[in-house]
Short mmCIF file of C-alpha atoms (C1' of nucleotides) in Angstrom, two decimals:
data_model
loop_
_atom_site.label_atom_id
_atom_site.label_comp_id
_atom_site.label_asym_id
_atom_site.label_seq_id
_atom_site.Cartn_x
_atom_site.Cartn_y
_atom_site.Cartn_z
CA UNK A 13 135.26 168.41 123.42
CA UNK A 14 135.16 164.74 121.83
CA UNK A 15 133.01 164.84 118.56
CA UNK A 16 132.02 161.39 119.85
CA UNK A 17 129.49 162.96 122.78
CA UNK A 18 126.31 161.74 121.61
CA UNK A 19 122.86 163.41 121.25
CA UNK A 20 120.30 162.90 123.85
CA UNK A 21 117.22 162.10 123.35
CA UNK A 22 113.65 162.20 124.75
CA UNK A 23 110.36 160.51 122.46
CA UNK A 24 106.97 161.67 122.95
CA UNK A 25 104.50 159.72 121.77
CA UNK A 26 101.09 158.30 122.77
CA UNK A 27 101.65 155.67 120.22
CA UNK A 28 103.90 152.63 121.36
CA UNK A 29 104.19 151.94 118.00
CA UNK A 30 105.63 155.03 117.38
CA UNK A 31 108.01 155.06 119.77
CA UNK A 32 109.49 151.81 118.96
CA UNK A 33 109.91 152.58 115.57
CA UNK A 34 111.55 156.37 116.34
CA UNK A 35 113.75 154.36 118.62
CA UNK A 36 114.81 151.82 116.33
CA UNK A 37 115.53 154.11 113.56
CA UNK A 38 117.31 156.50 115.38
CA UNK A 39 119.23 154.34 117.53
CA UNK A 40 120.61 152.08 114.00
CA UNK A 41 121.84 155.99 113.43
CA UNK A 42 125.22 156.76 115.02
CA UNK A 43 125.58 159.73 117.58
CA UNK A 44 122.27 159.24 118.95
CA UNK A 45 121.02 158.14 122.59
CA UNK A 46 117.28 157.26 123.15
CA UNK A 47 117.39 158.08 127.30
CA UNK A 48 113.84 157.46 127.54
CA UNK A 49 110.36 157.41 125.66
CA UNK A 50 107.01 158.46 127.46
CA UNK A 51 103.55 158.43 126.07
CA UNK A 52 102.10 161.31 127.75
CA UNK A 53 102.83 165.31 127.19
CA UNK A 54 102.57 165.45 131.25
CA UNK A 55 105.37 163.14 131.69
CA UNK A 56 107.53 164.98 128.75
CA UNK A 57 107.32 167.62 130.63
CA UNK A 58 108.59 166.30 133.99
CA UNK A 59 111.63 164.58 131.89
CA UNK A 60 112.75 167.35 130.09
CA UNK A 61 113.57 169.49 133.29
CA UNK A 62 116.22 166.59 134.20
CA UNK A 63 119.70 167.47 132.50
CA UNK A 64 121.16 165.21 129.87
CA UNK A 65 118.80 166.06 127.23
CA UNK A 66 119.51 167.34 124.39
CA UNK A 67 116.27 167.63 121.99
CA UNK A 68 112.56 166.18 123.11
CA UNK A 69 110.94 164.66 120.00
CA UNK A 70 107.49 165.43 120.90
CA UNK A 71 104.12 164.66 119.06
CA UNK A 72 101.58 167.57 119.00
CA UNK A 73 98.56 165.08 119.98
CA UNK A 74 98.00 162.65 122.73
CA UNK A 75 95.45 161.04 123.78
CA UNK A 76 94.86 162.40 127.12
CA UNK A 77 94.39 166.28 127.94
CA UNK A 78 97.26 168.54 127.38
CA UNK A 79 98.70 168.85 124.09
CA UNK A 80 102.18 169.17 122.43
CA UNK A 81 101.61 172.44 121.97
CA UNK A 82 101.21 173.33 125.87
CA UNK A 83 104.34 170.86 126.61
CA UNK A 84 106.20 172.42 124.07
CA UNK A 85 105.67 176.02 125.28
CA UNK A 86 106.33 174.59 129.15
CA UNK A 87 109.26 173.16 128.30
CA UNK A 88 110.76 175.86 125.84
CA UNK A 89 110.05 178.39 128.96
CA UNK A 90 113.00 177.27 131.30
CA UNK A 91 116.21 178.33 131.43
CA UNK A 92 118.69 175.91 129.52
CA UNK A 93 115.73 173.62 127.93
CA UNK A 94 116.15 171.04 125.85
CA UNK A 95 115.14 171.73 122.27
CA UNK A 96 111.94 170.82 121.09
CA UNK A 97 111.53 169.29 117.50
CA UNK A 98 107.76 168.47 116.80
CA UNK A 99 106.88 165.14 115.02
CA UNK A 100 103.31 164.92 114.19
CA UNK A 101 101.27 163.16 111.59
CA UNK A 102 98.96 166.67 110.49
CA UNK A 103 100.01 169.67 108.46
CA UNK A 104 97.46 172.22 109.65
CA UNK A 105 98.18 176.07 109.71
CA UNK A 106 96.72 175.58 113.14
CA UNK A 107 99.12 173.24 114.37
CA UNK A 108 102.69 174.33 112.96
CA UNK A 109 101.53 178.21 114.13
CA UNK A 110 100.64 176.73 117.60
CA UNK A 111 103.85 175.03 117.69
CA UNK A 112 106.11 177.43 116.26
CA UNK A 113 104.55 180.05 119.11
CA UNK A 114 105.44 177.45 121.65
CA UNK A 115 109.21 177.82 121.03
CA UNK A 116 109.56 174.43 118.82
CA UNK A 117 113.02 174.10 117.27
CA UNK A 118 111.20 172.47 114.03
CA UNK A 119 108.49 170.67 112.83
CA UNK A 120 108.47 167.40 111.23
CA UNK A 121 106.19 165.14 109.18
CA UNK A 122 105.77 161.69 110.47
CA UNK A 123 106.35 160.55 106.88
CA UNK A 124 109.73 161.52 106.34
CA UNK A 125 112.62 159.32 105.80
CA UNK A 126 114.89 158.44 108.20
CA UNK A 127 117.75 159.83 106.74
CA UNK A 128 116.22 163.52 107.05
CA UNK A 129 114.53 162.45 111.08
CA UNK A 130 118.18 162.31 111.69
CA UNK A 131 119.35 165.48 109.52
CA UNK A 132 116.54 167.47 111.34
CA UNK A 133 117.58 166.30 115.04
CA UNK A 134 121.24 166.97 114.64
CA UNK A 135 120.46 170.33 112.88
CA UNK A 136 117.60 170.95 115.87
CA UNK A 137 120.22 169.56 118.59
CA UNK A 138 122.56 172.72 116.93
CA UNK A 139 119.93 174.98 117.85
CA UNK A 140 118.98 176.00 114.27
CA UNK A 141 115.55 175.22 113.14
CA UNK A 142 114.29 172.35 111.34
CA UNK A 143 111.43 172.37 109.29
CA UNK A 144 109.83 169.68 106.55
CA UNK A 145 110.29 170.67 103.09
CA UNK A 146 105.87 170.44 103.26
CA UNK A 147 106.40 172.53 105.98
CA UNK A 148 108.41 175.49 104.84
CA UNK A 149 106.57 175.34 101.42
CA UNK A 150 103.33 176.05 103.64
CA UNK A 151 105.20 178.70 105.24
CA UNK A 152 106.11 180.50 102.21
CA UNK A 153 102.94 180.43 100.83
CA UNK A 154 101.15 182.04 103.85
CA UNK A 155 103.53 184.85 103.94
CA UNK A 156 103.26 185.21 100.18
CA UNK A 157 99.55 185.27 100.41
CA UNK A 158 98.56 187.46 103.41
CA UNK A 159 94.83 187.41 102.90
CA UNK A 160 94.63 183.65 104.24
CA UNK A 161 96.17 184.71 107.03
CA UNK A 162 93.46 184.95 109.68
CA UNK A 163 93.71 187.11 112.71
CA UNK A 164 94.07 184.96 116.02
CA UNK A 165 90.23 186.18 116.97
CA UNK A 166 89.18 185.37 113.57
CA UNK A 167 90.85 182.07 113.93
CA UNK A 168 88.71 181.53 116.88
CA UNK A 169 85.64 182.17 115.54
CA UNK A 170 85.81 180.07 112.90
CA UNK A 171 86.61 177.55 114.72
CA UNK A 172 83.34 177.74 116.51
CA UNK A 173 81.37 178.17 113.90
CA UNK A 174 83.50 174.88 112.77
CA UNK A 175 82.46 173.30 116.17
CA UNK A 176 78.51 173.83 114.98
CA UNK A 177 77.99 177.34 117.16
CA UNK A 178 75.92 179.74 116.08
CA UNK A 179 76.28 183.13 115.96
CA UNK A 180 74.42 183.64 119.66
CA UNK A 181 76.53 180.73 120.84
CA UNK A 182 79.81 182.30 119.89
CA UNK A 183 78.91 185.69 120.86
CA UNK A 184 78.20 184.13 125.09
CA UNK A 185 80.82 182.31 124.63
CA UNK A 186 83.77 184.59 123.67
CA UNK A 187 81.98 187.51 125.77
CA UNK A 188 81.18 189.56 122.36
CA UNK A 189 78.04 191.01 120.82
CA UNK A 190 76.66 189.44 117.70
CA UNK A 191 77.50 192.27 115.99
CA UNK A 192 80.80 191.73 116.84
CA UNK A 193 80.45 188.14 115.87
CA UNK A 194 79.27 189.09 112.31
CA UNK A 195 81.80 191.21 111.60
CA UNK A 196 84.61 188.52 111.91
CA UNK A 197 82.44 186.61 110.17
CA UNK A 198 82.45 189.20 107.15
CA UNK A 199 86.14 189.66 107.44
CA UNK A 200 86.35 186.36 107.85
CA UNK A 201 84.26 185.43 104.49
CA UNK A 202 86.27 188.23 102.48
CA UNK A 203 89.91 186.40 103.35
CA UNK A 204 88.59 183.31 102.38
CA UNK A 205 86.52 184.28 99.24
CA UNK A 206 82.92 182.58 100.57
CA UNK A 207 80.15 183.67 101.54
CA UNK A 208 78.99 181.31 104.53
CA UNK A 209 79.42 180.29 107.13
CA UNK A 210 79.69 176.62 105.99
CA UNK A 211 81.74 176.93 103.24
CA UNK A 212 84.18 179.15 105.21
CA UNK A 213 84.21 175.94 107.50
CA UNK A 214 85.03 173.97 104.46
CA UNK A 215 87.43 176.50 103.45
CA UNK A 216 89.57 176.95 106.67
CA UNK A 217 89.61 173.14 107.27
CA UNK A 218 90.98 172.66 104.03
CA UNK A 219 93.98 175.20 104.09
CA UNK A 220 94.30 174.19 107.45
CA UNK A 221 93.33 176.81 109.43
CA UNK A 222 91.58 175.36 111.90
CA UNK A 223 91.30 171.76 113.58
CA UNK A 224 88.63 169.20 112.54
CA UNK B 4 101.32 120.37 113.42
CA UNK B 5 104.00 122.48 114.85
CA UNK B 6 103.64 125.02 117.24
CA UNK B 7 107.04 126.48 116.01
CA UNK B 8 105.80 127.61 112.13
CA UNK B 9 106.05 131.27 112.48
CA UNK B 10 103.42 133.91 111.18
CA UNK B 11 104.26 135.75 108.57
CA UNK B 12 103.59 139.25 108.09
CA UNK B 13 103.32 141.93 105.50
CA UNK B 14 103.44 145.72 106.90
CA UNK B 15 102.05 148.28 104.87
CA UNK B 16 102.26 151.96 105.71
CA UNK B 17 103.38 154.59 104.16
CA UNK B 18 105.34 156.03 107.49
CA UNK B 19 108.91 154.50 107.92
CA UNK B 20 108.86 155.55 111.32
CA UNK B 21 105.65 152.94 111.48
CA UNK B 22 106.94 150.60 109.85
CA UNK B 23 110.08 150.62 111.69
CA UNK B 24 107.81 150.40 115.01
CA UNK B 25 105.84 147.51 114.19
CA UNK B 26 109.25 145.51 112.79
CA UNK B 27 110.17 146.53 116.19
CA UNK B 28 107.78 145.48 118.10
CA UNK B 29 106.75 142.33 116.20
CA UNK B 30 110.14 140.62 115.87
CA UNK B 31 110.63 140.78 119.55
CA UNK B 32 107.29 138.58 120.13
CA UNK B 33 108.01 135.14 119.12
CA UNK B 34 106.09 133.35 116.28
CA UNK B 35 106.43 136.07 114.01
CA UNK B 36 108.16 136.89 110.72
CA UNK B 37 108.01 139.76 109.03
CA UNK B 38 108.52 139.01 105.63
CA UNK B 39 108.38 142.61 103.90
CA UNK B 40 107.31 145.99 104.39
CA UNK B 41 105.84 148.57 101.76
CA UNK B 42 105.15 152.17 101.53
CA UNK B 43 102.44 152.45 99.26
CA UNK B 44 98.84 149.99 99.23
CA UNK B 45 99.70 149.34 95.57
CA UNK B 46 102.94 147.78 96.62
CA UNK B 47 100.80 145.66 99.81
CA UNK B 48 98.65 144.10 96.58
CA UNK B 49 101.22 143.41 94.79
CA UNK B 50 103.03 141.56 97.23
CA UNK B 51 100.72 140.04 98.94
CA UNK B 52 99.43 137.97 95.87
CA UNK B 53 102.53 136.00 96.36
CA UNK B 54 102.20 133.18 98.38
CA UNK B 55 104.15 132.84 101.96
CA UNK B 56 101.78 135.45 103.47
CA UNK B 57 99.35 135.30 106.25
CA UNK B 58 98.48 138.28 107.83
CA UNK B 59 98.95 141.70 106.15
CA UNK B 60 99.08 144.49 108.41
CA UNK B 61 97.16 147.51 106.33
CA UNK B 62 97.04 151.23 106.98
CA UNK B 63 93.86 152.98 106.22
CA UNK B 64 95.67 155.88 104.67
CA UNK B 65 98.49 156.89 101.99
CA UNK B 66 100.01 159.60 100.48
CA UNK B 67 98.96 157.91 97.15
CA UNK B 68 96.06 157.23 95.30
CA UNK B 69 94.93 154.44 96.26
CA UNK B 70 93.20 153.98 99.83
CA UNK B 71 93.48 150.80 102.18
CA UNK B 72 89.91 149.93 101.91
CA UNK B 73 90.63 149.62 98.07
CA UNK B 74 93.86 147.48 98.63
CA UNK B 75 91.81 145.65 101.18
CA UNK B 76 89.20 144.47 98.84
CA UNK B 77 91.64 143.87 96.18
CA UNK B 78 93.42 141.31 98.12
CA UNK B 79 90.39 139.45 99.78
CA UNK B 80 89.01 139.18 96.66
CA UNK B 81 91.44 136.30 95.93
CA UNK B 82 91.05 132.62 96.91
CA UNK B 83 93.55 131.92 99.83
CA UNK B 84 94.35 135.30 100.19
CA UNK B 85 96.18 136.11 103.34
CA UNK B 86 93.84 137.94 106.52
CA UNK B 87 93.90 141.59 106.42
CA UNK B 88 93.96 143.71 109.48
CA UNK B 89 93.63 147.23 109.39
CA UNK B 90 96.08 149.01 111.86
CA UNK B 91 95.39 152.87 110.98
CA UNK B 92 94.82 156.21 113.59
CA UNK B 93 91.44 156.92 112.80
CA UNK B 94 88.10 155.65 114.26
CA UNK B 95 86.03 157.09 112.26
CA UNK B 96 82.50 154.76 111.46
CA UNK B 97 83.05 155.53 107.76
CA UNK B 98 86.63 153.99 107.79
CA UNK B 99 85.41 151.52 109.96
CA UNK B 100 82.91 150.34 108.36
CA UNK B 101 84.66 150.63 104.86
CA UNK B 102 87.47 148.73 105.85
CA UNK B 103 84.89 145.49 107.08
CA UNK B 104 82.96 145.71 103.77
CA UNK B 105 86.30 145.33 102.02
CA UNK B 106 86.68 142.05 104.07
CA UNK B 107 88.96 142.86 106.92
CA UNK B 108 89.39 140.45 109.43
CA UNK B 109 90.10 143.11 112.32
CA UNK B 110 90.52 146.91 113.01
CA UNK B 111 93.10 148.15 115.15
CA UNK B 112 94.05 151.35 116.64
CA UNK B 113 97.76 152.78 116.08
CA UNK B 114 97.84 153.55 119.84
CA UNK B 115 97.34 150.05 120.83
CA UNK B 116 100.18 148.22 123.26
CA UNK B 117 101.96 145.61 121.75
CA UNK B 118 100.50 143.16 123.14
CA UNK B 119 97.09 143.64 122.17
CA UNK B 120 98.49 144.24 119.06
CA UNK B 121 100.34 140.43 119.22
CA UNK B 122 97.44 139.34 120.19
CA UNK B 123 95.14 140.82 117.51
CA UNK B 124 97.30 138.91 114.77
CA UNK B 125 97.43 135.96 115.87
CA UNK B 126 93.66 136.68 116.34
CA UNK B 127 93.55 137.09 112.48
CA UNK B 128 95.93 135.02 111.74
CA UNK B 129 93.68 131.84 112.84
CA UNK B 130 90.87 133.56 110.84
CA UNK B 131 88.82 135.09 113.81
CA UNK B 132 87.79 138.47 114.06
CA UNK B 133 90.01 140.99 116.00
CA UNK B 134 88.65 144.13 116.64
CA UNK B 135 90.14 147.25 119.55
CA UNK B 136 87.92 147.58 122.20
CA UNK B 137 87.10 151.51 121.28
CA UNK B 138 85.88 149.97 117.48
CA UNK B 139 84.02 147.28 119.06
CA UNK B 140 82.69 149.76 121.38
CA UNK B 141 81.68 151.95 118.81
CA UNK B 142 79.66 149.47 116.62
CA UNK B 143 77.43 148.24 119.42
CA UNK B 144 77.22 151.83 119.79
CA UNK B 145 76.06 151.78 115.97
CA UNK B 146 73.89 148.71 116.37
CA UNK B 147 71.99 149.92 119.53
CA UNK B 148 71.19 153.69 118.26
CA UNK B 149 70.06 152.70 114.76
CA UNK B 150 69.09 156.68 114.49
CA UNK B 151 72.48 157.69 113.87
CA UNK B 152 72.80 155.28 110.49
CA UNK B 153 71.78 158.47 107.77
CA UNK B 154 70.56 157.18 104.55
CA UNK B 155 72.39 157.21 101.80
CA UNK B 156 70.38 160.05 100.10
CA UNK B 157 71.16 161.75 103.31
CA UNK B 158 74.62 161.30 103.50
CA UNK B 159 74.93 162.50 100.14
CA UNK B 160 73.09 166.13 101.01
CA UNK B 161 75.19 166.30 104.54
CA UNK B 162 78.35 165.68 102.58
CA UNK B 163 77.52 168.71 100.06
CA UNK B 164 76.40 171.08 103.06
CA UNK B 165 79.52 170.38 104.52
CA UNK B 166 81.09 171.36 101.26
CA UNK B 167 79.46 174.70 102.06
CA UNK B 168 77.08 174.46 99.28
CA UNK B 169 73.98 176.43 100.13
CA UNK B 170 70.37 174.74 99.87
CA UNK B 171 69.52 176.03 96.03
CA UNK B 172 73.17 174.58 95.54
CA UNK B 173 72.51 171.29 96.57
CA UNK B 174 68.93 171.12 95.04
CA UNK B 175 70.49 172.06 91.65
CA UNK B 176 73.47 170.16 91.58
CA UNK B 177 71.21 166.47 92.80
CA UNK B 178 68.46 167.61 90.53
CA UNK B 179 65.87 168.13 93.40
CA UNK B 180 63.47 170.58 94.66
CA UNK B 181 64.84 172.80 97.60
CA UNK B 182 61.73 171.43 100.08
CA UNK B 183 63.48 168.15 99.43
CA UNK B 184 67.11 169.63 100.81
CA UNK B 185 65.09 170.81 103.68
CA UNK B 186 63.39 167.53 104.04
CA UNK B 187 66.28 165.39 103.73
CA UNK B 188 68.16 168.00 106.17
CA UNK B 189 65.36 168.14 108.78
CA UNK B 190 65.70 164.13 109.05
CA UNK B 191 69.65 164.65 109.41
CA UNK B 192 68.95 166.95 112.06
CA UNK B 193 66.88 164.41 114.23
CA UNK B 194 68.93 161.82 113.53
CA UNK B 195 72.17 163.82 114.49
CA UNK B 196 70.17 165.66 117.25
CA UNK B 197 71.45 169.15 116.11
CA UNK B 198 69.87 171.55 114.87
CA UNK B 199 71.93 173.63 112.32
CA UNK B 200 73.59 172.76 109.61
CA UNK B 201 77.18 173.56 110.73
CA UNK B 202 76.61 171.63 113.46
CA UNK B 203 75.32 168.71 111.65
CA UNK B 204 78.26 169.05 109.72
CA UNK B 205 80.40 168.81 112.85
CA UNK B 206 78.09 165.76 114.47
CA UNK B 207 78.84 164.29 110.97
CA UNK B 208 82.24 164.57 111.02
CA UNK B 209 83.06 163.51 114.86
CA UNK B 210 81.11 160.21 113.97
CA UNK B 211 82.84 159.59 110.52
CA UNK B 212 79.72 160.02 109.01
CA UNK B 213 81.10 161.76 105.81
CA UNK B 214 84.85 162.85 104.81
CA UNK B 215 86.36 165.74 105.85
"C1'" DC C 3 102.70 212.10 114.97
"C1'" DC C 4 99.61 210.00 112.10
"C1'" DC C 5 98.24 205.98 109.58
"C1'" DG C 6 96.82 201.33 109.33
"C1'" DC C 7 95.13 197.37 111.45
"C1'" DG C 8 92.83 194.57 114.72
"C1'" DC C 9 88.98 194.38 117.77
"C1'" DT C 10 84.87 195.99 119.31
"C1'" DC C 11 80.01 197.58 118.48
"C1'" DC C 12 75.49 199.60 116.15
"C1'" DA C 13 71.41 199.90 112.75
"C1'" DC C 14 68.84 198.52 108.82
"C1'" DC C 15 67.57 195.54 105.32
"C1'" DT C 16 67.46 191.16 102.44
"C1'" DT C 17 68.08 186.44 102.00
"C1'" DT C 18 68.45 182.05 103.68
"C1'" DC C 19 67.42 178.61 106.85
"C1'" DG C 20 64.70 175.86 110.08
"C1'" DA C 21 60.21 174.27 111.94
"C1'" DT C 22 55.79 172.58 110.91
"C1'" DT C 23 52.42 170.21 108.47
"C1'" DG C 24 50.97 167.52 104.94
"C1'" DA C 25 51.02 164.91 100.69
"C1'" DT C 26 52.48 161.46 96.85
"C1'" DG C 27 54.79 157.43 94.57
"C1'" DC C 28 57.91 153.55 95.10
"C1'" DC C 29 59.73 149.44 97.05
"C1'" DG C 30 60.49 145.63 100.13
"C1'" DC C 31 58.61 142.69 103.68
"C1'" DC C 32 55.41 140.14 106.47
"C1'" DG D 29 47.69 143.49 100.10
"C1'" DG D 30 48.79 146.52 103.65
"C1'" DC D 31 52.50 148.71 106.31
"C1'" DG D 32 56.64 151.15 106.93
"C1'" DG D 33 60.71 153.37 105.28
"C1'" DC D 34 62.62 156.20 101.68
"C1'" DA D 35 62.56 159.86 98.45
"C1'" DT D 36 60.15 163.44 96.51
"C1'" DC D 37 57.58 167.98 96.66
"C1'" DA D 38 54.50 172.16 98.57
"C1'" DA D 39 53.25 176.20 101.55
"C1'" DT D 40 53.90 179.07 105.33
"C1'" DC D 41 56.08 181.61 109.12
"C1'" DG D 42 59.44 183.17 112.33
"C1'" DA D 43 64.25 183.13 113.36
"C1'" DA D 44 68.88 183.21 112.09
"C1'" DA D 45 72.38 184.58 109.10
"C1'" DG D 46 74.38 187.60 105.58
"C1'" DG D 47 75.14 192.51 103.24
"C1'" DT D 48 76.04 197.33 103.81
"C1'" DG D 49 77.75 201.17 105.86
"C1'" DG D 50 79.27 202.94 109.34
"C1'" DA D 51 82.11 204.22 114.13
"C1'" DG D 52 85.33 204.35 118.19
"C1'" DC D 53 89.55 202.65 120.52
"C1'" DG D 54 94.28 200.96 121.26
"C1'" DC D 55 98.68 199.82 119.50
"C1'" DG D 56 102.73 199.56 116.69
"C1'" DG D 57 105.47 201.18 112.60
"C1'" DG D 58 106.89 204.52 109.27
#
DNA sequence: CCCGCGCTCCACCTTTCGATTGATGCCGCC
DNA sequence: GGCGGCATCAATCGAAAGGTGGAGCGCGGG
């Protein structure tokens, strides 16, 4: 094989902005081909079951309704996909979980420098995962420190309560008793070291744990 | 006097993928010159004291200290300072409104086309407002639903509930009785139409009311 | 196989919050 | 000078949320 076969790429990015500049910087790189940019996860989808590409650099949110999350994870599930290295602007627990469940090859910060956008897209076009020194330090620390680490119901109820729910709400919603309902909330209070329900919202948003 | 003298531009943002993008997409429009682009608001000041400058292109948001609004005041406050227009992700009214206090000349939306985004500069450029659609949107919004506009006293409690501080917290730490948290919250309640405090604190934060 | 963990649910009690009503002093504006 | 908006405080009452101490079930790992 000729070490000259470039790597092909696909952008997704609501931003045109965005786009532009991921092509221009990775295009000034050598061994890189743009084949096409899109600004909707729909239409990343649809791309990335053509052959010839190689890794889909895909944003985790777009303006309209799916999110790189769900593209990721519909993309990842065919045979022979492309991989998927996520590019996104947030550093939730949330997200990178989400996207990491999805089947992404590696998750990037939209602040890094070119030099290591390229370094993670040639290591992510090897199939070996590429993650942002933020990233992996977040990582680390999660596994280090267990009792952060809520439980996917857990996760969801906080991020109802986030959402301004109450207790009644939540409990309709997610088909529980409010019993049930206060209990993750307990367990929920203990991991986090609060002792309401707002400043476990406070909490959780600020390690990340949930969207705002 | 000639059509021909090019605009020149100062691009601050502390993405290099952004940056990149807007070089990108503003050197292929004619009557533009970028003349330098910075990572840091610090740097945009700096810079764009020199003279040669017309329009500075300002993110809202750094990895730094110091915020855009700040760097946006700083430079207006000069005689014959160049235009600022604030090109950032966020609509949030806070940032919004921030950024016009500090004496920007328009607000733009990262996921704006090129064209609009042309447009805009040369917009702010000949000293006229430029504002995206949603933020225009948004501030009539503002304007015609005056009950949305929380006093500043009111602001202050919302931001501290959404801190998770409890009612005796908040009394204590603003030196208050805790029938004046519940009065003050009561009015935020009405004027959010919600009726809990989590979900004030989630009304609050959808409309940029207080920082997350 | 049993233990631990996650998820579900119950009962009882205390505390906090929210709803209502009403009042006072201050300040700016017409 | 009166009027309205803002900030401050009080009292009361019912509803919601939090604290405690359970318990059963399913599932995966040691």
């Amino acid at each position: 094989m000729t070490a000259a076969a470039p790597i092909r790429l696909l952008l997704a990015d609501d931003h045109p902005v965005v786009r532009a500049g991921l092509r221009a910087v990775l295009e000034t790189e050598p061994g890189f081909e743009v084949v096409a940019d899109v600004p909707t996860a729909e239409a990343a989808v649809t791309l990335a079951e053509r052959p010839g590409i190689d890794v889909v650099l895909m944003d985790l949110r777009f303006g309209g309704e799916m999110r790189g999350s769900q593209a990721t994870a519909a993309i990842t599930a065919r045979e022979g996909a492309p991989r998927v290295l996520v590019l996104t602007t947030y550093d939730s627990d949330a997200d990178i979980l989400a996207a990491i469940e999805a089947g992404a090859t590696g998750y990037l910060l939209k602040d890094a420098p070119p030099e290591e956008l390229a370094a993670a897209v040639r290591t992510a076009a090897a199939g070996k995962s590429a993650l942002a020194p933020t990233i992996a330090l977040r990582l680390m620390d999660r596994m280090r420190a267990p009792a952060t680490a809520l439980t996917r119901r857990e996760t969801e109820v906080l991020q109802l309560v986030a959402d301004g729910l109450s207790n009644a709400q939540i409990s309709k919603k997610l088909f529980l008793s409010q019993a049930t309902v206060k209990s993750h909330l307990v367990h929920i209070y203990a991991k986090l070291g609060v002792d309401s329900r707002t400043s476990a919202v406070a909490a959780g948003t600020a390690q990340g744990l949930i969207r705002r």
